[in-house]
Short mmCIF file of C-alpha atoms and ligand atoms in Angstrom, two decimals:
data_model
loop_
_atom_site.label_atom_id
_atom_site.label_comp_id
_atom_site.label_asym_id
_atom_site.label_seq_id
_atom_site.Cartn_x
_atom_site.Cartn_y
_atom_site.Cartn_z
CA MET A 51 -12.74 -16.87 -16.83
CA SER A 52 -12.55 -16.14 -13.14
CA TRP A 53 -11.23 -18.79 -10.82
CA PHE A 54 -12.75 -17.90 -7.55
CA PRO A 55 -15.25 -18.33 -6.02
CA ASP A 56 -17.31 -19.08 -9.14
CA ARG A 57 -15.70 -22.45 -9.70
CA MET A 58 -15.59 -23.56 -6.10
CA THR A 59 -19.15 -24.55 -5.47
CA GLU A 60 -18.38 -28.05 -4.29
CA ALA A 61 -16.95 -29.05 -0.96
CA GLY A 62 -14.47 -31.14 -2.89
CA PRO A 63 -12.87 -33.28 -4.02
CA THR A 64 -13.41 -31.77 -7.47
CA GLU A 65 -11.28 -31.66 -10.62
CA MET A 66 -11.30 -27.92 -11.30
CA ASP A 67 -9.06 -28.15 -14.33
CA GLU A 68 -6.52 -30.53 -15.79
CA GLY A 69 -3.96 -31.11 -13.03
CA VAL A 70 -5.87 -28.87 -10.57
CA ARG A 71 -7.84 -30.66 -7.87
CA LEU A 72 -9.85 -29.05 -5.12
CA GLU A 73 -9.35 -31.62 -2.36
CA ARG A 74 -11.54 -29.96 0.28
CA ARG A 75 -12.72 -26.56 1.35
CA SER A 76 -14.30 -24.90 4.34
CA LEU A 77 -17.98 -25.43 4.75
CA LEU A 78 -20.28 -23.10 6.58
CA LYS A 79 -21.24 -26.06 8.76
CA ALA A 80 -18.91 -25.93 11.77
CA SER A 81 -17.82 -29.09 13.62
CA ALA A 82 -19.01 -29.66 17.20
CA GLY A 83 -15.62 -28.58 18.62
CA ALA A 84 -15.51 -25.34 16.62
CA LEU A 85 -19.17 -24.56 17.44
CA ALA A 86 -18.45 -25.07 21.14
CA LEU A 87 -15.37 -22.82 20.89
CA LEU A 88 -17.21 -20.27 18.75
CA SER A 89 -20.28 -20.19 20.99
CA LEU A 90 -18.32 -19.93 24.22
CA GLY A 91 -17.03 -16.59 23.06
CA TRP A 92 -14.45 -16.45 25.84
CA PRO A 93 -11.55 -18.06 24.00
CA GLN A 94 -12.21 -15.77 21.08
CA ARG A 95 -12.00 -12.68 23.21
CA ALA A 96 -8.89 -13.95 24.99
CA LEU A 97 -7.30 -15.09 21.75
CA ALA A 98 -8.43 -11.99 19.88
CA GLN A 99 -6.66 -9.79 22.42
CA GLU A 100 -3.39 -11.63 22.21
CA PRO A 101 -3.63 -14.61 19.90
CA ALA A 102 -1.23 -17.23 21.14
CA VAL A 103 1.32 -16.34 18.47
CA ASP A 104 4.04 -16.46 21.11
CA ASP A 105 3.21 -20.06 21.82
CA ASP A 106 4.64 -22.59 19.38
CA ALA A 107 2.60 -25.63 20.36
CA ASP A 108 0.74 -27.46 17.60
CA LEU A 109 -2.72 -26.11 16.89
CA ALA A 110 -5.67 -28.32 16.10
CA TRP A 111 -7.93 -27.09 13.29
CA ASP A 112 -10.73 -25.97 15.61
CA ALA A 113 -8.33 -23.98 17.79
CA LEU A 114 -6.85 -22.32 14.72
CA ALA A 115 -10.34 -21.49 13.41
CA ALA A 116 -11.33 -20.07 16.81
CA ALA A 117 -8.17 -17.96 17.00
CA ALA A 118 -8.24 -16.74 13.39
CA LEU A 119 -11.92 -15.88 13.08
CA PRO A 120 -11.98 -12.90 15.52
CA LEU A 121 -8.83 -11.55 13.85
CA ALA A 122 -10.52 -11.78 10.45
CA GLU A 123 -13.78 -10.27 11.67
CA LYS A 124 -11.89 -7.39 13.28
CA LEU A 125 -9.88 -6.86 10.10
CA VAL A 126 -12.82 -6.65 7.69
CA ARG A 127 -14.74 -4.34 10.07
CA ALA A 128 -11.78 -1.99 10.58
CA LYS A 129 -11.85 1.50 9.08
CA LYS A 130 -8.15 1.17 8.25
CA PRO A 131 -7.52 -2.57 7.99
CA ARG A 132 -3.91 -3.54 8.82
CA GLU A 133 -3.67 -6.43 6.42
CA GLU A 134 0.05 -7.07 6.87
CA VAL A 135 -0.37 -7.37 10.64
CA TYR A 136 -3.32 -9.69 10.11
CA LEU A 137 -1.47 -11.89 7.61
CA ALA A 138 1.54 -12.09 9.91
CA ARG A 139 -0.67 -13.20 12.81
CA LEU A 140 -2.56 -15.64 10.61
CA ALA A 141 0.73 -17.04 9.32
CA ALA A 142 1.97 -17.49 12.89
CA LEU A 143 -1.15 -19.57 13.62
CA VAL A 144 -1.06 -21.46 10.32
CA HIS A 145 2.57 -22.48 10.79
CA ARG A 146 1.48 -24.27 13.96
CA LEU A 147 -1.42 -26.08 12.32
CA LYS A 148 -1.65 -29.80 12.80
CA LEU A 149 -3.30 -30.59 9.47
CA PRO A 150 -6.63 -32.37 10.06
CA GLY A 151 -7.11 -35.89 8.69
CA ASP A 152 -8.07 -36.22 5.04
CA ARG A 153 -11.68 -36.89 5.93
CA ASP A 154 -12.12 -34.02 8.34
CA SER A 155 -13.81 -30.90 7.04
CA LEU A 156 -12.03 -27.60 7.27
CA ALA A 157 -14.71 -25.95 9.39
CA VAL A 158 -14.43 -22.17 9.57
CA LYS A 159 -16.84 -19.28 9.05
CA ARG A 160 -16.70 -16.32 6.70
CA PRO A 161 -15.03 -13.94 6.25
CA ILE A 162 -12.46 -16.77 6.13
CA VAL A 163 -12.69 -19.43 3.43
CA VAL A 164 -10.13 -22.22 3.29
CA ALA A 165 -9.43 -24.56 0.40
CA GLN A 166 -6.98 -27.40 -0.12
CA PHE A 167 -5.66 -27.96 -3.62
CA LYS A 168 -3.48 -30.54 -5.29
CA LEU A 169 -1.57 -29.08 -8.24
CA GLU A 170 0.27 -31.28 -10.73
CA PRO A 171 3.67 -30.03 -11.94
CA GLY A 172 3.22 -27.01 -14.23
CA ARG A 173 -0.52 -26.86 -13.54
CA GLY A 174 -2.42 -24.50 -11.29
CA PHE A 175 -3.85 -20.99 -11.26
CA PRO A 176 -2.45 -18.78 -14.04
CA TRP A 177 -2.08 -15.05 -13.50
CA HIS A 178 -5.07 -13.57 -11.68
CA ASP A 179 -5.89 -10.83 -9.17
CA HIS A 180 -7.76 -10.89 -5.85
CA ARG A 181 -10.60 -8.37 -5.61
CA ASP A 182 -11.88 -7.53 -2.12
CA TYR A 183 -10.05 -10.36 -0.39
CA ASN A 184 -6.56 -11.24 0.76
CA GLY A 185 -4.82 -14.58 0.96
CA LEU A 186 -2.25 -16.78 2.57
CA ILE A 187 -1.02 -19.92 0.84
CA LEU A 188 0.65 -22.63 2.92
CA CYS A 189 2.52 -25.36 1.08
CA VAL A 190 1.62 -28.60 2.86
CA ALA A 191 3.59 -30.99 0.67
CA GLY A 192 5.64 -31.01 -2.53
CA GLU A 193 6.69 -27.81 -4.26
CA ALA A 194 4.90 -24.86 -5.81
CA ARG A 195 6.16 -21.93 -7.85
CA VAL A 196 4.51 -18.64 -6.94
CA ARG A 197 5.20 -15.54 -9.02
CA SER A 198 3.78 -12.36 -7.46
CA ALA A 199 3.27 -8.90 -8.92
CA ASP A 200 1.82 -5.44 -8.43
CA ILE A 201 -0.28 -3.64 -11.03
CA LEU A 202 1.39 -0.36 -12.02
CA GLY A 203 -0.31 2.84 -13.05
CA GLY A 204 -2.70 3.57 -10.16
CA ASN A 205 -5.77 1.76 -11.56
CA PRO A 206 -5.88 -1.77 -10.07
CA ARG A 207 -8.70 -2.86 -12.42
CA PRO A 208 -8.06 -1.69 -15.99
CA PRO A 209 -10.95 -2.65 -18.26
CA LYS A 210 -10.97 -5.86 -20.28
CA GLY A 211 -8.52 -5.79 -23.14
CA ARG A 212 -6.71 -2.61 -22.16
CA THR A 213 -2.96 -3.22 -21.82
CA PHE A 214 -1.41 -2.34 -18.48
CA GLN A 215 1.86 -3.07 -16.72
CA LEU A 216 2.74 -5.51 -13.96
CA ARG A 217 5.89 -5.39 -11.89
CA GLU A 218 6.99 -8.83 -10.74
CA THR A 219 7.92 -8.60 -7.06
CA ALA A 220 8.72 -12.23 -6.30
CA ASP A 221 9.28 -15.60 -7.96
CA VAL A 222 9.47 -18.15 -5.14
CA ARG A 223 9.49 -21.88 -4.67
CA LEU A 224 7.27 -22.92 -1.80
CA THR A 225 8.15 -26.21 -0.18
CA ALA A 226 6.39 -27.87 2.76
CA GLY A 227 5.90 -25.43 5.64
CA ARG A 228 6.55 -22.28 3.59
CA ALA A 229 3.87 -19.68 3.02
CA SER A 230 3.14 -16.82 0.60
CA GLY A 231 0.74 -13.97 1.36
CA LEU A 232 -0.95 -11.17 -0.55
CA THR A 233 -3.12 -8.21 0.40
CA ARG A 234 -5.61 -6.12 -1.55
CA THR A 235 -2.81 -3.69 -2.43
CA ARG A 236 0.45 -5.66 -2.14
CA ASP A 237 1.36 -8.58 -4.46
CA ASN A 238 -2.36 -8.71 -5.33
CA VAL A 239 -1.61 -10.54 -8.56
CA HIS A 240 0.02 -13.97 -8.75
CA ASP A 241 0.55 -17.11 -10.78
CA VAL A 242 0.57 -20.35 -8.79
CA ARG A 243 1.75 -23.68 -10.24
CA GLY A 244 2.75 -27.07 -9.04
CA ALA A 245 6.50 -27.52 -9.39
CA GLY A 246 9.18 -30.12 -8.95
CA ARG A 247 8.55 -33.83 -9.61
CA ASP A 248 5.29 -34.20 -7.68
CA GLY A 249 3.64 -30.82 -7.81
CA ALA A 250 2.15 -29.36 -4.64
CA ARG A 251 -0.52 -29.70 -2.01
CA LEU A 252 -1.56 -26.23 -0.87
CA LEU A 253 -3.81 -24.90 1.86
CA ASP A 254 -5.24 -21.55 0.87
CA PHE A 255 -6.65 -19.14 3.48
CA PHE A 256 -8.78 -16.41 1.93
CA THR A 257 -10.24 -13.52 3.96
CA PHE A 258 -13.11 -11.62 2.33
CA PHE A 259 -13.73 -7.93 2.87
CA ASP A 260 -16.78 -8.30 0.63
CA ALA A 261 -18.86 -11.44 0.06
CA GLY A 262 -18.65 -10.68 -3.67
CA GLY A 263 -14.86 -10.83 -3.64
CA ARG A 264 -13.43 -12.72 -6.60
CA SER A 265 -10.46 -13.21 -8.89
CA VAL A 266 -10.15 -12.23 -12.55
CA SER A 267 -7.64 -13.83 -14.89
CA MET A 268 -5.25 -11.93 -17.11
CA THR A 269 -2.86 -12.71 -19.92
CA VAL A 270 0.74 -11.69 -19.21
CA ALA A 271 3.51 -11.39 -21.80
CA ASP A 272 6.15 -14.12 -21.63
CA LYS A 273 8.99 -11.64 -21.96
CA PRO A 274 9.33 -8.54 -19.76
CA ARG A 275 9.25 -5.17 -21.53
CA ASP A 276 11.80 -4.05 -18.90
CA PRO A 277 13.90 -7.04 -17.74
CA GLU A 278 15.79 -5.04 -15.16
CA GLN A 279 12.65 -3.72 -13.50
CA ARG A 280 10.78 -7.00 -14.21
CA VAL A 281 7.90 -5.10 -15.83
CA TYR A 282 5.51 -7.07 -18.03
CA GLU A 283 2.56 -6.09 -20.19
CA ALA A 284 -0.80 -7.64 -19.31
CA THR A 285 -4.51 -7.50 -20.08
CA PHE A 286 -7.52 -8.67 -18.13
CA VAL A 287 -9.63 -11.30 -19.92
CA GLU A 288 -12.88 -9.91 -18.58
FE1 FE2 B 491 -4.81 -16.58 -6.08
#
């Protein structure tokens, strides 16, 4: 069963699974402010050259969308995409975001897709990969546990049912204001759950190198085969 984007057809709110709620997600329709910013073109060029990462003022959603979009477009067009640089710049913008009101849509264009989730404690997105897209998760409220891993062995997409090895690279607790990122080649696999007493509200920024980008779930052994190296056995479910 793949999580994304197959199961995110609605704009939200939608119960995606028990304890997993899609609260809202970016729609192709852009708000008047974003359209004006996007169509003007100037701010994009100015921001694209040196996005205001050195400025720490709050950013309204439209300004963030206008600053992030040229970075994302440049990234997915690049011959040698510098994903870490991109994620660091995106994170610098996202950390300044003044979260729009509950009713406001998260207007942004592809290759960026944004979704807001509410995860109950212990519930969320079990181990899965990210094919042809990268991601940045911002914890908006509550607490989330994010375990990240790399697939070992050189083949990032072993066929269904074939056992392969994961190396866990991080097991973090995200609280409000903290973020966790992944690229197509670094920490591309993770397990995201609500934690603590109230679970978590997360804002997920996905950037697609290919419109067909998606995630595939895997089963991962509970116990590591190499505790010291944090290596686990896993298999893809499709
Ligand atoms: Fe994910």
